[in-house]
Coordinates of N, CA, C and O in Angstrom, one line a residue:
M1 N 10.2 -22.3 15.2 CA 9.6 -20.9 14.7 C 11.0 -20.3 14.2 O 11.0 -19.5 15.6
P2 N 11.2 -20.0 13.3 CA 12.8 -19.4 12.9 C 12.1 -17.8 13.0 O 11.1 -17.1 12.4
V3 N 13.2 -16.6 13.3 CA 13.1 -15.7 13.7 C 14.4 -14.9 13.0 O 15.6 -15.4 13.2
V4 N 14.1 -14.0 12.0 CA 15.3 -13.5 11.4 C 14.9 -11.9 11.7 O 13.4 -11.5 11.2
E5 N 15.9 -10.9 11.8 CA 16.0 -10.0 12.4 C 16.8 -9.2 11.1 O 17.9 -9.7 11.2
L6 N 16.4 -8.1 10.6 CA 17.0 -7.4 9.6 C 17.1 -5.9 10.0 O 15.9 -4.9 9.9
H7 N 18.3 -5.7 10.0 CA 18.7 -4.0 10.1 C 19.1 -3.3 8.8 O 20.3 -3.8 7.7
V8 N 18.0 -2.8 8.2 CA 18.8 -1.9 7.1 C 18.4 -0.5 7.2 O 17.9 0.1 8.0
L9 N 18.9 0.3 6.5 CA 19.1 1.9 6.2 C 18.2 2.4 5.7 O 17.2 1.7 4.8
E10 N 17.3 3.3 6.3 CA 15.9 3.6 5.8 C 16.1 4.2 4.2 O 17.3 4.7 3.9
G11 N 14.6 3.9 3.7 CA 14.9 4.8 2.6 C 14.5 3.7 1.0 O 13.8 3.9 0.2
Y12 N 14.0 2.5 2.0 CA 13.2 1.1 1.0 C 11.9 1.5 1.4 O 11.3 1.5 2.5
N13 N 11.0 1.3 -0.1 CA 9.7 1.7 0.1 C 9.3 0.3 0.6 O 9.5 -0.8 0.8
S14 N 7.7 0.2 0.9 CA 7.1 -1.0 1.3 C 6.7 -1.9 0.3 O 7.0 -3.2 1.0
Q15 N 7.0 -1.8 -0.8 CA 7.0 -3.0 -1.7 C 8.0 -3.6 -1.8 O 8.5 -4.7 -1.9
E16 N 9.5 -2.9 -1.6 CA 11.0 -3.2 -1.7 C 11.0 -4.0 -0.4 O 11.7 -5.4 -0.5
K17 N 10.5 -3.8 0.8 CA 10.8 -4.3 2.0 C 9.7 -5.4 1.8 O 10.0 -6.9 2.7
Q18 N 8.5 -5.6 1.1 CA 7.8 -6.7 1.0 C 8.4 -7.8 0.3 O 8.7 -9.0 0.7
R19 N 9.1 -7.5 -0.8 CA 9.9 -8.4 -1.7 C 11.0 -9.0 -0.8 O 11.3 -10.5 -0.8
L20 N 11.5 -8.2 0.0 CA 12.6 -8.5 0.7 C 12.6 -9.8 1.9 O 13.2 -10.8 2.0
G21 N 10.8 -9.4 2.6 CA 10.7 -10.1 3.2 C 10.2 -11.4 2.9 O 10.2 -12.7 3.5
Q22 N 9.8 -11.5 2.0 CA 9.2 -12.7 0.8 C 10.4 -13.5 0.7 O 10.5 -14.9 0.8
A23 N 11.4 -13.0 -0.2 CA 12.7 -13.5 -0.3 C 13.4 -14.3 1.1 O 13.7 -15.2 0.8
L24 N 13.4 -13.3 2.1 CA 14.0 -14.1 3.4 C 13.2 -15.3 3.8 O 14.0 -16.4 4.3
T25 N 11.7 -15.0 3.8 CA 11.0 -16.4 4.2 C 11.3 -17.5 3.6 O 11.5 -18.5 4.1
D26 N 11.5 -17.1 2.0 CA 11.9 -18.2 1.2 C 13.1 -19.2 1.7 O 13.3 -20.2 1.6
A27 N 14.2 -18.1 1.6 CA 15.5 -18.4 1.9 C 15.5 -19.5 3.1 O 16.3 -20.6 3.0
V28 N 14.9 -18.9 4.3 CA 14.7 -19.8 5.3 C 13.9 -21.1 5.3 O 14.7 -22.1 5.5
R29 N 13.1 -21.2 4.6 CA 12.3 -22.4 4.3 C 13.0 -23.4 3.2 O 13.0 -24.5 3.5
F30 N 14.2 -22.9 2.7 CA 14.7 -23.7 1.8 C 15.6 -24.4 2.7 O 16.1 -25.6 2.4
V31 N 15.9 -24.0 3.8 CA 16.8 -24.8 4.7 C 16.0 -25.5 6.1 O 16.1 -26.7 6.1
V32 N 14.9 -24.8 6.5 CA 14.1 -25.0 7.4 C 12.9 -25.7 7.1 O 12.1 -24.9 6.9
P33 N 12.6 -26.9 7.9 CA 11.2 -27.3 7.3 C 9.9 -26.6 8.1 O 9.6 -27.1 9.0
A34 N 10.1 -25.5 7.7 CA 8.5 -24.7 8.3 C 7.8 -24.0 7.1 O 7.8 -23.6 6.2
T35 N 6.6 -24.2 7.4 CA 5.6 -23.3 6.7 C 5.9 -22.1 6.8 O 6.3 -21.3 7.9
P36 N 5.3 -21.3 5.5 CA 5.7 -19.6 5.6 C 5.3 -19.0 7.1 O 5.5 -17.9 7.3
E37 N 3.9 -19.4 7.4 CA 3.4 -18.7 8.4 C 3.8 -19.1 9.8 O 3.9 -18.0 10.7
L38 N 5.1 -20.0 10.0 CA 6.0 -20.2 11.1 C 7.0 -19.3 11.2 O 8.0 -19.4 12.2
V39 N 7.5 -18.7 9.9 CA 8.9 -17.8 9.6 C 8.4 -16.4 10.1 O 7.4 -15.7 9.2
T40 N 9.1 -15.7 11.0 CA 8.7 -14.4 11.4 C 10.3 -13.3 10.8 O 11.2 -14.0 10.8
I41 N 9.6 -12.6 10.2 CA 10.8 -11.6 9.6 C 10.4 -10.3 10.3 O 9.4 -9.6 10.0
M42 N 11.6 -9.4 10.8 CA 11.8 -8.4 11.6 C 12.6 -7.2 10.8 O 13.9 -7.9 11.1
I43 N 12.2 -6.5 9.9 CA 12.9 -5.6 9.3 C 13.1 -4.3 10.3 O 12.1 -3.5 10.5
H44 N 14.4 -3.9 10.3 CA 14.4 -2.8 11.3 C 15.2 -1.4 10.6 O 16.2 -1.9 9.9
D45 N 14.6 -0.4 10.5 CA 15.1 0.6 9.5 C 16.1 1.3 10.6 O 15.6 1.7 11.8
M46 N 17.2 1.7 10.1 CA 18.0 2.7 10.5 C 18.3 3.9 9.9 O 18.6 3.7 8.8
P47 N 17.9 5.0 11.1 CA 18.2 6.4 10.2 C 19.3 6.5 9.5 O 20.6 5.9 10.7
T48 N 19.5 6.5 8.4 CA 21.0 7.3 7.9 C 22.2 8.0 9.0 O 23.2 8.0 9.0
E49 N 21.4 8.8 9.5 CA 22.1 9.7 10.6 C 22.9 9.0 11.4 O 23.6 9.6 12.5
N50 N 22.5 7.8 11.8 CA 23.0 6.9 13.0 C 23.9 5.7 12.0 O 24.4 4.5 13.0
Y51 N 24.2 5.9 11.0 CA 25.1 5.1 10.6 C 26.5 5.3 9.9 O 26.1 6.2 8.8
Y52 N 27.7 4.6 10.2 CA 28.8 5.0 9.8 C 29.4 4.0 9.2 O 29.3 2.6 10.2
R53 N 30.3 3.8 8.5 CA 30.9 2.9 8.0 C 32.2 3.4 7.5 O 32.2 4.3 6.6
G54 N 33.4 3.0 7.9 CA 34.7 3.7 7.5 C 34.8 5.0 7.7 O 35.5 5.9 7.0
R55 N 34.2 5.3 8.9 CA 34.2 6.8 9.6 C 33.6 7.9 8.5 O 33.4 9.0 8.7
I56 N 32.3 7.5 7.7 CA 31.7 8.1 6.7 C 30.2 7.5 6.8 O 30.0 6.6 7.1
Q57 N 29.9 8.7 6.9 CA 27.8 8.5 6.8 C 27.3 7.8 5.6 O 28.0 7.9 4.1
R58 N 27.1 6.7 5.8 CA 26.1 5.9 4.5 C 25.0 6.3 4.0 O 24.0 6.6 5.1
R59 N 24.5 6.1 2.8 CA 23.1 5.8 2.5 C 23.0 4.7 1.6 O 23.7 4.2 1.2
P60 N 21.4 4.2 1.8 CA 21.6 3.1 1.3 C 21.4 2.9 -0.2 O 21.1 3.6 -0.9
A61 N 21.7 1.9 -1.1 CA 21.4 1.8 -2.1 C 20.2 1.4 -2.6 O 19.6 1.0 -1.9
A62 N 20.1 2.0 -3.9 CA 18.6 1.4 -4.7 C 18.2 0.1 -4.5 O 19.1 -0.5 -4.8
A63 N 16.9 -0.3 -4.4 CA 16.8 -1.6 -4.1 C 17.1 -2.2 -5.8 O 16.5 -1.2 -6.7
R64 N 17.1 -3.3 -6.1 CA 17.1 -3.8 -7.7 C 15.6 -4.0 -7.7 O 15.2 -4.3 -7.1
P65 N 15.3 -3.6 -9.1 CA 14.5 -4.0 -9.7 C 14.0 -5.4 -9.7 O 14.8 -6.2 -9.9
D66 N 12.6 -5.6 -9.6 CA 12.3 -7.2 -9.5 C 12.3 -7.8 -10.8 O 11.9 -7.7 -11.9
P67 N 13.5 -9.1 -10.8 CA 13.5 -9.7 -12.3 C 12.4 -10.6 -12.6 O 12.5 -10.6 -13.9
E68 N 11.8 -10.9 -11.8 CA 10.6 -11.6 -12.6 C 9.4 -10.6 -13.6 O 9.0 -10.7 -14.6
L69 N 9.2 -9.3 -12.7 CA 8.4 -8.3 -13.6 C 9.3 -8.1 -14.8 O 8.7 -7.5 -15.9
I70 N 10.6 -8.0 -14.9 CA 11.5 -7.5 -16.1 C 11.1 -8.6 -17.4 O 10.8 -8.1 -18.4
I71 N 10.9 -9.8 -16.7 CA 11.1 -11.0 -17.8 C 9.2 -10.8 -18.3 O 9.3 -11.1 -19.5
K72 N 8.7 -10.5 -17.5 CA 7.2 -10.6 -17.6 C 6.9 -9.5 -18.7 O 6.7 -9.8 -19.7
D73 N 7.4 -7.9 -18.3 CA 7.7 -7.3 -19.5 C 8.2 -7.5 -21.1 O 7.8 -7.4 -21.8
Y74 N 9.2 -8.2 -20.9 CA 10.2 -8.8 -22.0 C 9.3 -9.8 -22.8 O 9.0 -9.6 -24.0
L75 N 8.7 -10.8 -22.1 CA 7.7 -11.6 -23.0 C 6.9 -10.7 -23.3 O 6.1 -11.0 -24.5
S76 N 6.2 -10.2 -22.7 CA 4.8 -9.4 -23.3 C 5.1 -8.4 -24.4 O 4.3 -8.7 -25.7
A77 N 6.1 -7.9 -24.6 CA 6.9 -7.2 -25.9 C 7.3 -7.7 -26.8 O 6.6 -7.7 -28.0
M78 N 7.5 -9.3 -26.4 CA 8.2 -10.0 -27.5 C 6.9 -10.5 -28.2 O 6.5 -10.7 -29.4
E79 N 5.6 -11.1 -27.4 CA 4.8 -11.7 -28.1 C 3.8 -10.4 -28.9 O 3.2 -11.0 -29.8
A80 N 4.0 -9.6 -28.4 CA 3.3 -8.1 -29.0 C 4.2 -7.7 -30.2 O 3.7 -7.0 -30.9
R81 N 5.4 -8.4 -30.9 CA 6.4 -8.0 -31.3 C 6.7 -6.4 -31.2 O 6.9 -5.9 -32.2
D82 N 6.7 -6.0 -29.9 CA 7.6 -4.7 -29.9 C 8.8 -5.0 -29.5 O 9.3 -4.7 -28.4
L83 N 9.3 -5.1 -30.4 CA 11.0 -5.3 -30.7 C 11.7 -4.1 -29.7 O 12.7 -4.2 -29.3
E84 N 11.1 -3.1 -29.8 CA 12.1 -2.1 -29.4 C 11.9 -2.0 -28.1 O 12.9 -1.9 -27.8
K85 N 10.8 -2.3 -27.6 CA 10.9 -2.4 -26.2 C 11.7 -3.4 -25.5 O 12.1 -3.5 -24.7
A86 N 11.5 -4.7 -26.2 CA 12.1 -5.9 -26.0 C 13.3 -5.6 -25.8 O 14.4 -5.9 -24.9
N87 N 14.1 -4.9 -26.8 CA 15.4 -4.5 -26.6 C 15.8 -3.7 -25.7 O 17.3 -3.7 -25.4
T88 N 14.9 -2.7 -25.1 CA 15.2 -2.0 -24.1 C 15.6 -2.7 -22.8 O 16.2 -2.3 -22.0
L89 N 15.2 -3.7 -22.6 CA 15.3 -4.5 -21.7 C 16.9 -5.6 -21.7 O 17.2 -6.5 -21.0
L90 N 17.5 -5.6 -23.1 CA 18.8 -6.6 -23.0 C 20.1 -5.8 -22.5 O 20.1 -4.6 -22.8
A91 N 20.9 -6.5 -22.0 CA 22.1 -6.0 -21.5 C 22.7 -6.2 -22.9 O 22.8 -6.7 -24.1
Q92 N 23.9 -5.0 -22.6 CA 25.2 -5.6 -23.8 C 25.7 -6.7 -23.7 O 25.9 -6.9 -22.5
G93 N 25.9 -7.5 -24.7 CA 26.5 -9.0 -24.7 C 25.4 -9.9 -24.5 O 25.6 -11.1 -24.2
F94 N 24.0 -9.3 -24.6 CA 22.9 -10.4 -24.5 C 23.0 -11.7 -25.2 O 23.6 -11.5 -26.4
T95 N 23.0 -12.8 -24.5 CA 23.0 -14.0 -25.8 C 21.8 -14.8 -25.5 O 21.2 -14.8 -24.2
M96 N 21.3 -15.4 -26.5 CA 20.0 -16.3 -26.3 C 20.1 -17.7 -27.2 O 21.0 -17.6 -28.2
S97 N 20.0 -18.9 -26.4 CA 20.2 -20.1 -27.5 C 18.5 -20.7 -27.3 O 18.1 -20.8 -26.2
F98 N 18.4 -21.1 -28.1 CA 16.9 -22.2 -28.7 C 17.2 -23.4 -29.1 O 18.6 -23.7 -29.6
P99 N 16.2 -24.2 -29.2 CA 16.4 -25.5 -29.3 C 17.3 -25.9 -31.1 O 16.9 -25.1 -31.8
G100 N 18.3 -26.3 -30.9 CA 19.0 -26.7 -32.4 C 20.1 -25.4 -32.7 O 20.4 -25.4 -33.9
T101 N 19.9 -24.5 -32.0 CA 21.2 -23.3 -32.1 C 22.0 -23.0 -31.1 O 22.0 -23.3 -30.5
G102 N 23.0 -22.4 -32.1 CA 23.8 -21.9 -31.1 C 23.5 -20.6 -30.5 O 22.4 -20.2 -30.6
P103 N 24.6 -19.8 -29.6 CA 24.0 -18.5 -29.1 C 23.8 -17.7 -30.4 O 24.2 -17.3 -31.3
M104 N 22.7 -16.6 -30.2 CA 22.0 -15.5 -30.7 C 22.3 -14.6 -29.9 O 22.5 -14.5 -28.9
T105 N 22.3 -13.2 -30.6 CA 23.0 -12.1 -30.0 C 22.1 -11.0 -30.0 O 21.9 -9.8 -29.7
T106 N 20.9 -11.2 -31.3 CA 20.1 -10.0 -31.7 C 18.4 -10.8 -31.5 O 18.3 -11.9 -32.1
L107 N 17.7 -10.0 -31.3 CA 16.4 -10.2 -31.6 C 15.8 -10.6 -33.1 O 15.2 -11.6 -33.5
D108 N 16.8 -9.8 -34.1 CA 16.6 -9.8 -35.4 C 17.0 -11.2 -35.7 O 16.1 -12.0 -36.8
A109 N 18.0 -11.8 -35.3 CA 18.5 -12.8 -35.6 C 17.4 -14.1 -35.1 O 17.3 -15.1 -35.7
L110 N 16.7 -13.9 -33.9 CA 16.0 -14.9 -33.5 C 15.0 -15.0 -34.2 O 14.3 -15.8 -34.7
I111 N 14.3 -13.5 -35.1 CA 13.1 -13.5 -35.7 C 13.4 -14.1 -37.3 O 12.6 -15.3 -37.5
Q112 N 14.7 -14.2 -37.5 CA 15.0 -14.9 -38.9 C 14.9 -16.5 -38.5 O 14.4 -17.2 -39.6
W113 N 15.7 -16.6 -37.6 CA 15.6 -18.3 -37.3 C 14.0 -18.8 -37.1 O 14.2 -19.7 -37.6
S114 N 13.3 -18.3 -36.3 CA 11.7 -18.3 -36.4 C 11.1 -18.5 -37.7 O 10.0 -19.3 -37.6
K115 N 11.2 -17.9 -38.6 CA 10.5 -17.8 -39.8 C 10.1 -19.0 -40.5 O 8.8 -19.0 -40.7
P116 N 10.9 -19.7 -40.6 CA 10.6 -20.7 -41.5 C 10.0 -22.2 -40.6 O 9.4 -23.1 -41.0
R117 N 10.1 -21.5 -39.1 CA 9.7 -22.9 -38.4 C 8.0 -22.8 -38.2 O 7.3 -23.9 -38.0
Y118 N 7.5 -21.6 -38.2 CA 5.9 -21.4 -37.7 C 5.5 -20.0 -38.3 O 6.6 -19.0 -38.5
K119 N 4.3 -19.9 -38.5 CA 3.7 -18.3 -38.8 C 3.5 -17.7 -37.7 O 4.2 -16.2 -37.5
F120 N 3.0 -18.5 -36.6 CA 3.0 -17.6 -35.4 C 3.3 -18.6 -34.1 O 2.8 -19.7 -34.2
V121 N 3.4 -17.9 -32.7 CA 3.2 -18.9 -31.9 C 3.6 -17.9 -30.2 O 3.7 -16.8 -30.6
T122 N 2.4 -18.5 -29.7 CA 2.1 -17.4 -28.4 C 2.5 -19.0 -27.3 O 2.6 -19.8 -27.1
K123 N 2.4 -17.8 -25.7 CA 2.6 -19.0 -25.1 C 1.5 -18.6 -23.8 O 0.8 -17.8 -23.5
T124 N 1.3 -19.8 -22.9 CA 0.5 -20.1 -21.7 C 1.4 -20.0 -20.7 O 2.1 -21.4 -20.8
Y125 N 1.5 -19.6 -19.9 CA 2.6 -19.4 -18.7 C 1.8 -20.4 -17.5 O 0.7 -20.1 -17.0
E126 N 2.3 -21.3 -16.9 CA 2.2 -22.0 -15.8 C 2.5 -21.8 -14.7 O 2.1 -21.6 -13.5
G127 N 3.8 -20.8 -14.8 CA 4.4 -20.1 -13.9 C 6.0 -19.7 -13.7 O 6.6 -19.4 -14.7
F128 N 6.0 -18.8 -12.9 CA 7.4 -18.3 -12.8 C 8.2 -18.4 -11.6 O 7.4 -18.3 -10.6
D129 N 9.4 -18.4 -11.5 CA 10.0 -18.9 -10.4 C 11.7 -18.3 -10.4 O 12.3 -17.9 -11.7
A130 N 11.9 -17.2 -9.7 CA 13.0 -16.2 -9.4 C 13.8 -16.9 -8.3 O 13.5 -17.2 -7.1
L131 N 15.2 -16.8 -8.6 CA 16.3 -16.7 -7.6 C 17.3 -16.1 -7.6 O 17.7 -15.4 -8.8
Q132 N 18.3 -15.7 -6.6 CA 19.4 -15.1 -6.6 C 20.5 -16.1 -6.7 O 20.4 -17.4 -6.3
S133 N 21.5 -16.2 -8.3 CA 22.3 -16.7 -8.3 C 23.6 -16.6 -7.4 O 23.8 -15.7 -6.5
S134 N 24.5 -17.5 -6.9 CA 25.6 -17.3 -6.2 C 26.6 -15.8 -6.7 O 27.6 -15.3 -5.8
G135 N 26.5 -15.8 -7.9 CA 27.0 -14.5 -8.7 C 26.4 -13.5 -8.7 O 25.2 -13.0 -8.0
D136 N 26.2 -12.4 -9.9 CA 25.2 -11.1 -9.7 C 24.1 -11.5 -10.4 O 23.3 -10.5 -10.5
A137 N 23.9 -12.4 -10.9 CA 22.8 -12.7 -12.0 C 21.5 -13.4 -10.9 O 21.5 -14.0 -10.3
S138 N 20.3 -12.4 -11.4 CA 19.1 -13.3 -10.6 C 19.1 -14.3 -11.7 O 18.9 -13.5 -12.7
I139 N 18.1 -15.4 -11.5 CA 17.7 -16.4 -12.3 C 16.3 -16.1 -12.4 O 15.6 -16.3 -11.2
V140 N 15.4 -16.5 -13.5 CA 14.1 -16.7 -13.7 C 13.8 -17.4 -14.4 O 14.7 -17.6 -15.7
Y141 N 13.0 -18.7 -14.2 CA 12.3 -19.7 -15.2 C 11.1 -19.2 -15.2 O 10.5 -18.9 -14.3
C142 N 10.5 -19.3 -16.7 CA 9.2 -19.5 -16.8 C 9.0 -20.8 -17.6 O 9.5 -21.4 -18.3
R143 N 7.9 -21.5 -17.3 CA 7.2 -22.6 -17.9 C 5.9 -22.4 -18.1 O 5.0 -21.5 -17.5
G144 N 5.6 -23.4 -19.5 CA 4.2 -23.3 -19.4 C 4.2 -24.0 -20.9 O 4.7 -25.0 -21.2
T145 N 3.1 -23.8 -21.7 CA 2.7 -24.4 -23.4 C 2.8 -23.6 -24.4 O 2.7 -22.4 -23.9
L146 N 3.3 -23.9 -25.2 CA 3.0 -23.1 -26.4 C 2.0 -23.5 -27.2 O 1.7 -24.7 -27.6
Q147 N 1.5 -22.4 -28.3 CA 0.4 -22.9 -29.0 C 0.5 -21.5 -30.4 O 1.3 -21.0 -30.0
G148 N 0.3 -22.2 -31.8 CA 0.4 -21.6 -32.8 C -0.1 -22.3 -33.9 O -0.9 -23.1 -33.9
E149 N 0.7 -21.8 -35.0 CA 0.2 -22.4 -36.4 C 1.8 -22.3 -37.4 O 2.5 -21.3 -37.4
Y150 N 1.6 -23.7 -37.9 CA 2.6 -24.1 -38.9 C 2.4 -23.1 -40.0 O 1.2 -23.1 -40.4
H151 N 3.3 -23.2 -41.0 CA 3.2 -22.4 -42.2 C 2.0 -23.5 -43.3 O 1.9 -22.4 -44.4
D152 N 2.1 -24.3 -42.8 CA 1.2 -25.2 -43.9 C -0.5 -25.1 -43.4 O -1.5 -25.7 -43.9
G153 N -0.5 -24.3 -42.3 CA -1.9 -24.2 -41.9 C -2.4 -24.6 -40.7 O -3.3 -24.4 -39.9
S154 N -1.6 -25.8 -40.2 CA -1.8 -26.6 -39.4 C -1.8 -25.8 -38.1 O -0.6 -25.3 -37.9
C155 N -1.9 -26.6 -36.7 CA -2.1 -25.4 -35.9 C -1.5 -26.5 -34.5 O -1.3 -27.8 -35.0
F156 N -0.7 -26.3 -34.0 CA -0.1 -26.9 -32.6 C -0.6 -26.5 -31.3 O -0.7 -25.0 -31.3
E157 N -0.5 -27.0 -30.4 CA -0.7 -26.5 -29.0 C -0.2 -27.4 -28.0 O 0.0 -28.8 -28.2
A158 N -0.1 -27.1 -26.7 CA 0.3 -27.9 -25.7 C 1.5 -28.3 -25.6 O 1.8 -29.6 -25.3
I159 N 2.5 -27.6 -26.2 CA 3.6 -28.2 -26.5 C 4.7 -27.5 -25.2 O 4.4 -26.0 -24.9
R160 N 5.2 -28.3 -24.2 CA 5.8 -27.8 -23.1 C 7.1 -26.8 -23.4 O 7.8 -27.0 -24.7
F161 N 7.3 -25.9 -22.8 CA 8.5 -25.0 -22.7 C 9.1 -25.1 -21.4 O 8.2 -24.7 -20.4
I162 N 10.4 -24.5 -21.6 CA 11.0 -23.9 -20.1 C 11.7 -22.8 -21.0 O 12.6 -23.2 -21.4
D163 N 12.0 -21.7 -20.1 CA 12.8 -20.4 -20.6 C 13.7 -19.9 -19.3 O 12.8 -19.9 -18.1
R164 N 14.8 -19.8 -19.2 CA 15.6 -19.8 -18.2 C 16.4 -18.4 -18.8 O 16.9 -18.2 -19.9
F165 N 16.3 -17.3 -17.9 CA 16.7 -15.7 -17.8 C 18.1 -15.8 -16.8 O 17.4 -16.1 -15.5
E166 N 18.7 -14.8 -17.3 CA 19.8 -14.1 -16.1 C 19.3 -12.6 -16.4 O 19.3 -12.2 -17.2
V167 N 19.2 -12.1 -15.4 CA 19.2 -10.5 -15.2 C 20.1 -10.0 -14.3 O 20.5 -10.3 -13.3
I168 N 21.0 -9.2 -14.9 CA 22.0 -8.3 -13.9 C 21.6 -6.9 -14.4 O 21.8 -6.3 -15.3
D169 N 21.5 -6.4 -12.7 CA 21.4 -4.6 -13.0 C 20.2 -4.6 -14.0 O 20.3 -3.2 -14.6
G170 N 19.3 -5.2 -13.6 CA 17.7 -4.9 -14.4 C 18.0 -4.8 -15.8 O 16.5 -4.4 -16.5
K171 N 18.9 -5.9 -16.7 CA 18.8 -6.0 -17.9 C 18.9 -7.6 -18.0 O 19.8 -8.2 -17.4
I172 N 18.5 -8.0 -19.1 CA 18.6 -9.6 -19.3 C 19.8 -9.7 -19.8 O 20.3 -8.9 -21.3
T173 N 20.7 -10.6 -19.5 CA 21.7 -11.1 -20.2 C 21.9 -12.4 -21.0 O 22.8 -12.6 -21.7
K174 N 21.1 -13.2 -20.4 CA 21.3 -14.2 -21.1 C 19.9 -15.0 -20.7 O 19.0 -14.9 -20.1
Q175 N 19.5 -16.0 -22.2 CA 18.1 -16.7 -22.3 C 18.3 -17.8 -22.9 O 19.1 -17.9 -24.1
D176 N 17.8 -18.8 -22.0 CA 18.0 -20.5 -22.7 C 16.7 -20.8 -22.9 O 16.2 -20.7 -21.9
V177 N 16.4 -21.5 -23.8 CA 14.8 -22.0 -24.0 C 15.2 -23.5 -24.3 O 15.9 -23.7 -24.9
W178 N 14.0 -24.3 -23.8 CA 13.8 -25.5 -24.1 C 12.3 -25.7 -24.0 O 11.6 -25.3 -23.5
N179 N 12.1 -26.9 -25.3 CA 10.6 -27.0 -25.5 C 11.0 -28.4 -26.6 O 11.7 -28.7 -26.9
D180 N 9.3 -28.9 -26.4 CA 9.2 -30.1 -27.1 C 8.7 -29.8 -28.7 O 8.2 -30.8 -29.1
M181 N 8.7 -28.8 -29.2 CA 8.3 -28.4 -30.7 C 8.5 -29.6 -31.8 O 8.0 -30.1 -32.4
A182 N 9.9 -29.9 -31.8 CA 10.3 -30.6 -32.9 C 9.9 -32.1 -32.8 O 9.9 -32.7 -33.8
E183 N 10.2 -33.0 -31.2 CA 9.4 -33.8 -31.1 C 8.1 -34.1 -31.7 O 7.7 -35.0 -32.3
V184 N 6.9 -32.6 -31.0 CA 5.5 -32.8 -31.4 C 5.7 -32.7 -33.0 O 4.9 -33.6 -33.6
R185 N 6.3 -32.2 -33.8 CA 6.5 -31.5 -35.2 C 6.7 -33.3 -36.0 O 5.8 -33.6 -36.8
A186 N 7.8 -34.0 -35.3 CA 8.2 -35.0 -36.0 C 7.0 -36.3 -35.8 O 6.9 -37.2 -36.7
N187 N 6.1 -36.1 -34.6 CA 5.2 -37.2 -34.4 C 3.7 -37.0 -35.3 O 2.9 -37.5 -34.5
T188 N 3.9 -35.7 -35.6 CA 2.2 -35.6 -36.3 C 2.2 -35.6 -38.0 O 3.2 -35.5 -38.3

């Protein structure tokens, strides 16, 4: 039964601590074969007036936003064609790659690329997975199926997709997309 004790400076709210507890539980389970119920996480709040580093009293850094929620907001805005909102979630230097494309840097480029491919497309999500890379980026994968309509009026559905996102400081820096649309289209 693994036990993790964590000391943090006061200032993180209950939702942030819950995210931290869940992430620590998952990190332990990545190595130790234990069910979540067997992993104990204890978070100890340290009053800021009791903490000094470098002879200076310190305050906690703000918690990072949940990268999974950022991606869900972005995908929701894209499906609603709220490009203004979607753009607010993108970092300077954002890039995206779709099957058969090189890197694109704007949502307008994506819209222009997709126009000759289909009238519309929507996604059904089967799941989201988020993790921290060894660098600054949080990684979020989403997976599921695509459905929509081609320009000839024929419909498509149940096309598998995986999107991989990188998020730094609450902004999306990269999106990579994989799907079976070309293979399905070639076989119809």
